[in-house]
PDB file of N, CA and C in Angstrom:
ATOM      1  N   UNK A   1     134.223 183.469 124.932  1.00 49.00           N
ATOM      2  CA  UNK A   1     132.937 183.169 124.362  1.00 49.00           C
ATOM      3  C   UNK A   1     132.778 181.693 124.015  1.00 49.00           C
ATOM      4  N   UNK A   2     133.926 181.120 123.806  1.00 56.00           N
ATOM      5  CA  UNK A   2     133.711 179.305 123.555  1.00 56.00           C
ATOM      6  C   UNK A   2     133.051 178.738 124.705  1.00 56.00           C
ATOM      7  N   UNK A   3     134.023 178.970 125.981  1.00 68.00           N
ATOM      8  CA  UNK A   3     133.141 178.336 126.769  1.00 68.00           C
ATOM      9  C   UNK A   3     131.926 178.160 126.740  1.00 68.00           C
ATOM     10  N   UNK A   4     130.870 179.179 127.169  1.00 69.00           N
ATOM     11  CA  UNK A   4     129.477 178.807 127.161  1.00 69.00           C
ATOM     12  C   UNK A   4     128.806 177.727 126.125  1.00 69.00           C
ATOM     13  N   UNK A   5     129.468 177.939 124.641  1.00 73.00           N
ATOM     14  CA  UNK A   5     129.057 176.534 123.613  1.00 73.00           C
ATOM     15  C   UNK A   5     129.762 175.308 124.284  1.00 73.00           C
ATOM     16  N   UNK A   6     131.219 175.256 124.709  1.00 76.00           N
ATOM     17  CA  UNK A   6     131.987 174.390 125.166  1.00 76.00           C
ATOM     18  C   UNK A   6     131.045 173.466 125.933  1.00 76.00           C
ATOM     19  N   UNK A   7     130.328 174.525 126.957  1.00 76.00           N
ATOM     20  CA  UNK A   7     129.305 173.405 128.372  1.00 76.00           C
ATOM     21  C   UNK A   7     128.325 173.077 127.639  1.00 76.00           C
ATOM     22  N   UNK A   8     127.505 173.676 126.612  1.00 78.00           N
ATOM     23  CA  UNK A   8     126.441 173.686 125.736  1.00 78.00           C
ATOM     24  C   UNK A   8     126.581 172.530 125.365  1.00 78.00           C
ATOM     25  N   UNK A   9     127.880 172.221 124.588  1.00 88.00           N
ATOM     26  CA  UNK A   9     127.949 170.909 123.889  1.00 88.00           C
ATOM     27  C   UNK A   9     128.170 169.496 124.794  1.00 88.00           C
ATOM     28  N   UNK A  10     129.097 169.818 125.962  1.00 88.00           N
ATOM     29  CA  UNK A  10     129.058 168.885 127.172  1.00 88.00           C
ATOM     30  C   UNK A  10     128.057 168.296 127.189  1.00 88.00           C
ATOM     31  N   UNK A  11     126.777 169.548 127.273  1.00 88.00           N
ATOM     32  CA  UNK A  11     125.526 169.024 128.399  1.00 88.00           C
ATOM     33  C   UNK A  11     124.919 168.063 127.296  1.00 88.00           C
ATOM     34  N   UNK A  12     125.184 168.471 126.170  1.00 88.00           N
ATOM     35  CA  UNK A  12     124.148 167.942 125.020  1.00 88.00           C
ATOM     36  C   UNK A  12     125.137 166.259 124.973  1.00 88.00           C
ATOM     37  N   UNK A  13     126.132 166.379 124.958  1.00 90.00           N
ATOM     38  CA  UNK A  13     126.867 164.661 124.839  1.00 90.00           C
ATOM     39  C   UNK A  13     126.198 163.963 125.853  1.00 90.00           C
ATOM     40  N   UNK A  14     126.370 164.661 127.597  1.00 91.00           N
ATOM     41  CA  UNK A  14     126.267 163.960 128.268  1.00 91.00           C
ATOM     42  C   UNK A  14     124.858 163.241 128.360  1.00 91.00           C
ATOM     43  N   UNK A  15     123.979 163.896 128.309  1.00 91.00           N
ATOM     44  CA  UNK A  15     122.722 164.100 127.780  1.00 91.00           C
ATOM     45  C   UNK A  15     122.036 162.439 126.616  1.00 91.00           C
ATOM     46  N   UNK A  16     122.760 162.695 125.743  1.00 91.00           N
ATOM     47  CA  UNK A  16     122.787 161.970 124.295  1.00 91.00           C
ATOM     48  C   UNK A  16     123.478 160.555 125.335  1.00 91.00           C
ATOM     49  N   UNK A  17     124.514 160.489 125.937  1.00 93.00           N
ATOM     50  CA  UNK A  17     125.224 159.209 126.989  1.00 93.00           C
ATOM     51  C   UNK A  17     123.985 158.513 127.729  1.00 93.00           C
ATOM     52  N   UNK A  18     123.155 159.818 128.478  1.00 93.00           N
ATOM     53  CA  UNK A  18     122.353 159.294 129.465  1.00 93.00           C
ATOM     54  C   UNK A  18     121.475 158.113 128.995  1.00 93.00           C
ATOM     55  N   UNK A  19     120.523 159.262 127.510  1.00 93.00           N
ATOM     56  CA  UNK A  19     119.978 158.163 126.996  1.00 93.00           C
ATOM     57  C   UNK A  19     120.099 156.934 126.277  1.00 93.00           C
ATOM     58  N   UNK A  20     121.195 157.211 125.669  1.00 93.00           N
ATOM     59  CA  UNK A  20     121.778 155.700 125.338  1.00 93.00           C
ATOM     60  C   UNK A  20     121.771 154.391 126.307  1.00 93.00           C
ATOM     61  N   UNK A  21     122.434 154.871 127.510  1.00 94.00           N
ATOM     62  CA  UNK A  21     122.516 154.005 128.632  1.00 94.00           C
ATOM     63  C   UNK A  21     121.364 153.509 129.201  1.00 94.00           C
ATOM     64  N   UNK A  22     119.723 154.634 129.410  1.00 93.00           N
ATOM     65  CA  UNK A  22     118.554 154.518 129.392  1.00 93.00           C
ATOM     66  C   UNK A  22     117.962 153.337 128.443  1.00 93.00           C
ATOM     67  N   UNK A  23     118.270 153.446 127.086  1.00 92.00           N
ATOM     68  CA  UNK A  23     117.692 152.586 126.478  1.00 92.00           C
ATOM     69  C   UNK A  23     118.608 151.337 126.884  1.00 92.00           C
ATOM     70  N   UNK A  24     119.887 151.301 126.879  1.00 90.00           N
ATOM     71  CA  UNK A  24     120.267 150.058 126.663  1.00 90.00           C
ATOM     72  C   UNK A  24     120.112 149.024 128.276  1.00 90.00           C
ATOM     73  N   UNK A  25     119.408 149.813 129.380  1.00 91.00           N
ATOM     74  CA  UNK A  25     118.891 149.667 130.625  1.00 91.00           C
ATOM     75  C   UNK A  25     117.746 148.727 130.407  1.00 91.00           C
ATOM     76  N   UNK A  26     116.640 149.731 129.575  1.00 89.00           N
ATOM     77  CA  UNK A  26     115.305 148.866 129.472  1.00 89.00           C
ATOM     78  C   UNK A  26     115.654 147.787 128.750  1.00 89.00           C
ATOM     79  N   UNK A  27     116.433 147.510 127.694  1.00 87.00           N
ATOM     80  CA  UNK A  27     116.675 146.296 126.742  1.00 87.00           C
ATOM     81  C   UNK A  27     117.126 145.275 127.784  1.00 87.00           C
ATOM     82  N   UNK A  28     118.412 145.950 128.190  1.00 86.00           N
ATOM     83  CA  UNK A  28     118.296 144.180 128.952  1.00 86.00           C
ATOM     84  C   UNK A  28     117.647 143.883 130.371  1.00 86.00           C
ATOM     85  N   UNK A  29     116.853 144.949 130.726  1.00 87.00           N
ATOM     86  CA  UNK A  29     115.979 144.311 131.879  1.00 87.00           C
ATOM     87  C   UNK A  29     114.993 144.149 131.285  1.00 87.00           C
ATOM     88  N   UNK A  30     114.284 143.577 130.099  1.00 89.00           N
ATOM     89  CA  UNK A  30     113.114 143.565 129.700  1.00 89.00           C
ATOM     90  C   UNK A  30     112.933 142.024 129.400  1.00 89.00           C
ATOM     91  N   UNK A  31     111.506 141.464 129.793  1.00 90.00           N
ATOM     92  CA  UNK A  31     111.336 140.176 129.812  1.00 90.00           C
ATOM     93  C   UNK A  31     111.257 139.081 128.831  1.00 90.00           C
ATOM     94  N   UNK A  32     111.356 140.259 127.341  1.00 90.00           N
ATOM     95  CA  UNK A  32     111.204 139.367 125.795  1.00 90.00           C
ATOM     96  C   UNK A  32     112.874 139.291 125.948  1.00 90.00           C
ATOM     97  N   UNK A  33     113.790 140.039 126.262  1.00 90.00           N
ATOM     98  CA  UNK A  33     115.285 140.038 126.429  1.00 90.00           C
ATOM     99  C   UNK A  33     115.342 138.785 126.895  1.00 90.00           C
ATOM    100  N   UNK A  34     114.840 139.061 128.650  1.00 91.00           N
ATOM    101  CA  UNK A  34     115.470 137.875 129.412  1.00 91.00           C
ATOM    102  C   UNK A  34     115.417 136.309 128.922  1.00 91.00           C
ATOM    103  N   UNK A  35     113.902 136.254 128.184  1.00 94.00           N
ATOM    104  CA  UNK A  35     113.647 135.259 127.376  1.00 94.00           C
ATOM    105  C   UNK A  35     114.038 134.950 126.842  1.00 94.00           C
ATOM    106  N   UNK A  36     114.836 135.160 125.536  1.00 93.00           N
ATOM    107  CA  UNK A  36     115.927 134.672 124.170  1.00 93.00           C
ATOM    108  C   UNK A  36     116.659 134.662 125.058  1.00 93.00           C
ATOM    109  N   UNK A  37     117.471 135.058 126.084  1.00 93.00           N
ATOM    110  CA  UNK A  37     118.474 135.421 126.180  1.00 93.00           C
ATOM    111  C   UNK A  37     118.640 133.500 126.978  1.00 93.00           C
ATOM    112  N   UNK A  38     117.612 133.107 128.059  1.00 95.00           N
ATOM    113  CA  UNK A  38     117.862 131.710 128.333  1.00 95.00           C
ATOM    114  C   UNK A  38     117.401 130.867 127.443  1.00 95.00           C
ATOM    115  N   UNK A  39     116.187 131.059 126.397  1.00 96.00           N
ATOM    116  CA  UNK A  39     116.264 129.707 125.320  1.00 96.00           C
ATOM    117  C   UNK A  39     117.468 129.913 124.537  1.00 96.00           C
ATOM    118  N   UNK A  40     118.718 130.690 124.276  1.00 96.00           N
ATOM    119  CA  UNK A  40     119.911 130.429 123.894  1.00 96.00           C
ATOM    120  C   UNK A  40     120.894 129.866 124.706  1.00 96.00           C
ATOM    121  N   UNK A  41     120.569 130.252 125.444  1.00 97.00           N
ATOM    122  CA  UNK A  41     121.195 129.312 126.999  1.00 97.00           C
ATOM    123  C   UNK A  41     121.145 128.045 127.053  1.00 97.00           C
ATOM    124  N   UNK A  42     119.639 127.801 127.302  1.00 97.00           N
ATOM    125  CA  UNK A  42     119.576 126.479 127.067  1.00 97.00           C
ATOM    126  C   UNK A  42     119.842 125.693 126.131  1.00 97.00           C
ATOM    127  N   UNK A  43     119.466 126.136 125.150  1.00 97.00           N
ATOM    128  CA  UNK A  43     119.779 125.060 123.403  1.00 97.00           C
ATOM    129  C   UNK A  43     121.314 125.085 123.584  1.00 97.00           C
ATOM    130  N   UNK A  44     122.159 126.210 123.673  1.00 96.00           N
ATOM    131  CA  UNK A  44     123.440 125.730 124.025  1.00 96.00           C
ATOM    132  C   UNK A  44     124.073 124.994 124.904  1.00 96.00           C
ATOM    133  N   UNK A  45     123.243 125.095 125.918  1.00 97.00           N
ATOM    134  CA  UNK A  45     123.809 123.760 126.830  1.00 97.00           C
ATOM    135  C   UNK A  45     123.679 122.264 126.670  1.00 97.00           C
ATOM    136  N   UNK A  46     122.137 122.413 125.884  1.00 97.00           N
ATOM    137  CA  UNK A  46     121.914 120.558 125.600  1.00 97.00           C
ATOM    138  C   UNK A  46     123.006 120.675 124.087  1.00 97.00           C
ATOM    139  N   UNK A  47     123.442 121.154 123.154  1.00 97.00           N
ATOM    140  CA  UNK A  47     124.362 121.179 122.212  1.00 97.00           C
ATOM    141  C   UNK A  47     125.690 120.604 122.741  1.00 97.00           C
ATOM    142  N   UNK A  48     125.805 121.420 123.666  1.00 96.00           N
ATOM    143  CA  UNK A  48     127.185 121.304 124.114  1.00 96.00           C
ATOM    144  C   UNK A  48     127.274 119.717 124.644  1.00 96.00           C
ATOM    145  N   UNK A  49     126.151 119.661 125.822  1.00 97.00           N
ATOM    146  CA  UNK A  49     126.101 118.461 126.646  1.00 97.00           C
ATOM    147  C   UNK A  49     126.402 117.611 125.638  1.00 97.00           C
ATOM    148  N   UNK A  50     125.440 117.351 124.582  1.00 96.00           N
ATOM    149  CA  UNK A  50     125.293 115.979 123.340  1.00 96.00           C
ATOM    150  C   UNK A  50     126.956 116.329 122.682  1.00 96.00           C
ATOM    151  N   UNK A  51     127.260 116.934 122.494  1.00 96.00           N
ATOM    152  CA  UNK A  51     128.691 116.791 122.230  1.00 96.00           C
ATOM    153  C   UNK A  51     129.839 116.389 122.811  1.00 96.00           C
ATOM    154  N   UNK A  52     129.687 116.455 124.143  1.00 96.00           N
ATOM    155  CA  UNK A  52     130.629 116.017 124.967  1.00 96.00           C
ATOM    156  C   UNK A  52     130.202 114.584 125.734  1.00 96.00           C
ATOM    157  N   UNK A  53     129.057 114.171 125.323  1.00 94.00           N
ATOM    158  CA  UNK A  53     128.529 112.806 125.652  1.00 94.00           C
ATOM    159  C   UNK A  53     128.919 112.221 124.334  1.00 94.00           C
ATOM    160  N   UNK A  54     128.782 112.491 123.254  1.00 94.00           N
ATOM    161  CA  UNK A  54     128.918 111.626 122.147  1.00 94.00           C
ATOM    162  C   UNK A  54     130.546 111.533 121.656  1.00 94.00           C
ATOM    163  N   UNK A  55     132.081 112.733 122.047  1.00 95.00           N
ATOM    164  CA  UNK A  55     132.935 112.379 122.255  1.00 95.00           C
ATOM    165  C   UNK A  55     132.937 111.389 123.750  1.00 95.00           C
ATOM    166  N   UNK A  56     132.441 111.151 124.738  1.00 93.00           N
ATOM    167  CA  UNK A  56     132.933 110.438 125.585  1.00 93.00           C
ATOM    168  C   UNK A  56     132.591 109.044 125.238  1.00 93.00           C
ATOM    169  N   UNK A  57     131.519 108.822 124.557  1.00 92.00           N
ATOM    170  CA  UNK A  57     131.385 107.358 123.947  1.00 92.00           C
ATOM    171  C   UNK A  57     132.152 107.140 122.751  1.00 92.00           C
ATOM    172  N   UNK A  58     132.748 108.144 122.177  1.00 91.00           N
ATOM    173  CA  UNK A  58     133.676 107.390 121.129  1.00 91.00           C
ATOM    174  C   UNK A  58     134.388 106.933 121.727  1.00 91.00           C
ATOM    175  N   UNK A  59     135.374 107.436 122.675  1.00 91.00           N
ATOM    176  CA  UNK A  59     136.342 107.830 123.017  1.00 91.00           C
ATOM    177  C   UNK A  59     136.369 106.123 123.950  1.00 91.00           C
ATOM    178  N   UNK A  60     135.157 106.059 124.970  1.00 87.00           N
ATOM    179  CA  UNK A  60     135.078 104.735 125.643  1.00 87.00           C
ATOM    180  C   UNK A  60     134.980 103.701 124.743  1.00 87.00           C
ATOM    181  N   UNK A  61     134.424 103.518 123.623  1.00 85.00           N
ATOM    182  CA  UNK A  61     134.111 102.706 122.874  1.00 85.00           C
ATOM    183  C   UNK A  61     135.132 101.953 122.165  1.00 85.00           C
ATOM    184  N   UNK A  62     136.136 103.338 121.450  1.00 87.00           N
ATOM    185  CA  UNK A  62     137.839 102.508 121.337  1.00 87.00           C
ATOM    186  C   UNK A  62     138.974 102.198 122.531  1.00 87.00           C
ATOM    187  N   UNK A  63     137.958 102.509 123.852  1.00 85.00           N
ATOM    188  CA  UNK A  63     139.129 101.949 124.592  1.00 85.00           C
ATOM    189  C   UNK A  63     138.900 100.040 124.654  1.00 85.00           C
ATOM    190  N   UNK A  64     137.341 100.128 124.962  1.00 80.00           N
ATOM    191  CA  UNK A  64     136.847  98.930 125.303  1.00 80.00           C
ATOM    192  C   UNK A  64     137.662  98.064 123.861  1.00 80.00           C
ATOM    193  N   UNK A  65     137.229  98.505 122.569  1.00 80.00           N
ATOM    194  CA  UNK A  65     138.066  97.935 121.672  1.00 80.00           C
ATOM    195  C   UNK A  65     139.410  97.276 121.439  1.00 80.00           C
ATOM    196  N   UNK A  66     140.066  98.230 121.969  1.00 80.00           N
ATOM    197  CA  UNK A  66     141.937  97.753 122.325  1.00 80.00           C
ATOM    198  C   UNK A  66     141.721  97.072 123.967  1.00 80.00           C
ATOM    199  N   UNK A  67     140.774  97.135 124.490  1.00 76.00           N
ATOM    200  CA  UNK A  67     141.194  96.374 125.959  1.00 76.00           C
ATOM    201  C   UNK A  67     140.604  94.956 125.355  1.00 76.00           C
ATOM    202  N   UNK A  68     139.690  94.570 124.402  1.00 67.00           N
ATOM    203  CA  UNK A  68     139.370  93.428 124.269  1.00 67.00           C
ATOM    204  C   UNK A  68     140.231  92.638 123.522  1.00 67.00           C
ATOM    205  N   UNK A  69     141.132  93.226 123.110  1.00 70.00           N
ATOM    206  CA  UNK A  69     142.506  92.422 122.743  1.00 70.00           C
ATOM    207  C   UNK A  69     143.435  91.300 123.950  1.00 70.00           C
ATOM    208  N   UNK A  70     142.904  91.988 125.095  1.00 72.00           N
ATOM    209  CA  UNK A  70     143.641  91.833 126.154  1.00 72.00           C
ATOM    210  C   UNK A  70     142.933  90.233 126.374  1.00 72.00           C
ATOM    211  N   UNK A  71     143.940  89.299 126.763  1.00 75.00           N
ATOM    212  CA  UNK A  71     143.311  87.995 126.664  1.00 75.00           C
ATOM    213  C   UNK A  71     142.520  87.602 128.266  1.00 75.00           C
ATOM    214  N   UNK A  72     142.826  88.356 129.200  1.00 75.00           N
ATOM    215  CA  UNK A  72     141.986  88.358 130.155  1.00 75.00           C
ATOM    216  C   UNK A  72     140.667  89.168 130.337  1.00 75.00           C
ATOM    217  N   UNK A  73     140.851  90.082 129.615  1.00 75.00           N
ATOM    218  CA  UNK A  73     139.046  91.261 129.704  1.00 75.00           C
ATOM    219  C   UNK A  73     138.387  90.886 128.451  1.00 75.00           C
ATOM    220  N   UNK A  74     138.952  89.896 127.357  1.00 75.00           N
ATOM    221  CA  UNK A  74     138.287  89.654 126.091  1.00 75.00           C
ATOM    222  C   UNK A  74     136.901  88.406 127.007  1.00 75.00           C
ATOM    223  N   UNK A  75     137.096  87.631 128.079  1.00 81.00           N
ATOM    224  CA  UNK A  75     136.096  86.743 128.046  1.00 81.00           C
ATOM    225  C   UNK A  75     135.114  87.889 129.079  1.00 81.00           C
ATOM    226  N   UNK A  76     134.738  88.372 129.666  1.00 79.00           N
ATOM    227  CA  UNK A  76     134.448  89.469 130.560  1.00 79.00           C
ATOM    228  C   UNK A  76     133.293  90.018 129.642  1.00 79.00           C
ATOM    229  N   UNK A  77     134.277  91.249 128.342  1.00 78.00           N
ATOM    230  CA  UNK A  77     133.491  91.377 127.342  1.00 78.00           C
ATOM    231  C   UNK A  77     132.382  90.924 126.893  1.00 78.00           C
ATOM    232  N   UNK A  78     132.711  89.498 126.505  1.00 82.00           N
ATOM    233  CA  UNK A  78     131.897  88.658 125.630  1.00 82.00           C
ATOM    234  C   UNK A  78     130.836  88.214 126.505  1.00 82.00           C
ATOM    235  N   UNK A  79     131.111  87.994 127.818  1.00 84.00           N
ATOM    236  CA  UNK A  79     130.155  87.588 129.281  1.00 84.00           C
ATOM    237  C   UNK A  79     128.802  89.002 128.997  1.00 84.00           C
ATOM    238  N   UNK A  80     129.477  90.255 129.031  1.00 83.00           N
ATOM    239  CA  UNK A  80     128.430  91.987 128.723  1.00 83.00           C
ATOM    240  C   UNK A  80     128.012  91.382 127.751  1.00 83.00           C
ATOM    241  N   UNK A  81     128.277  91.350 126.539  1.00 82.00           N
ATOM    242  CA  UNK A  81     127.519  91.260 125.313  1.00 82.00           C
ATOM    243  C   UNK A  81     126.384  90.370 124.907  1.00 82.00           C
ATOM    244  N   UNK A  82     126.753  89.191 125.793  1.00 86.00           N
ATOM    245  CA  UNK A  82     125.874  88.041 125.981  1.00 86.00           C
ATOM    246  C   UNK A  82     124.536  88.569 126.558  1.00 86.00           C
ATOM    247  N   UNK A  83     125.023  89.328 127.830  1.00 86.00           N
ATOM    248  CA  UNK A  83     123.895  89.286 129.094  1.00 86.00           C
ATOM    249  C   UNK A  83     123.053  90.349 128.161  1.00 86.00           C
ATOM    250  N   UNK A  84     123.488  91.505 127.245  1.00 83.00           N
ATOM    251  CA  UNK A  84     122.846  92.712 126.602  1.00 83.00           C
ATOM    252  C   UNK A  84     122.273  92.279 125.416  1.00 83.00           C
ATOM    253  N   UNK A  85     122.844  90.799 125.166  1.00 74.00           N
ATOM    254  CA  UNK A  85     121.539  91.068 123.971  1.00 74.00           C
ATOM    255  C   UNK A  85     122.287  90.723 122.468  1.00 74.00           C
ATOM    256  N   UNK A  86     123.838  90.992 122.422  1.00 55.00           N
ATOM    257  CA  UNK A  86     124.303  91.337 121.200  1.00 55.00           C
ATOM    258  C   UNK A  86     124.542  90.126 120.273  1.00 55.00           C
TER     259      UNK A  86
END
């Protein structure tokens, strides 16, 4: 006599699975989804970008620093700085 509840309850999980999967189908094919889903995309990429541009200018900025020690790239330097303005 279990059995028959046994499949009863099967059908009812599998059932309860389907629609879960149903809803979570329409959510992410839906176009307010797809939307957040690339303006987070994007804002994270220009985040990221400006972060890894603003370590690469530190990063160039103390090299140029210790190379202008160097008594041959110190007049070079000063030649850039001239022509830019500084």
């Amino acid at each position: 006599m279990k059995e028959p509840d046994q499949k009863i309850d099967k059908k009812d999980q599998l059932q309860d699975q389907i629609n879960t999967l149903n809803r979570s189908l329409e959510k992410l094919t839906s176009l307010r989804y797809q939307f957040i889903k690339g303006v987070y995309s994007g804002l994270g990429s220009a985040v990221g970008a400006t972060l890894i541009f603003a370590i690469m200018i530190i990063l160039i900025d103390r090299l140029i620093r210790q190379i202008g020690d160097i008594p041959v790239i110190a007049p070079l330097l000063e030649f850039i700085n001239a022509s830019i303005g500084k």
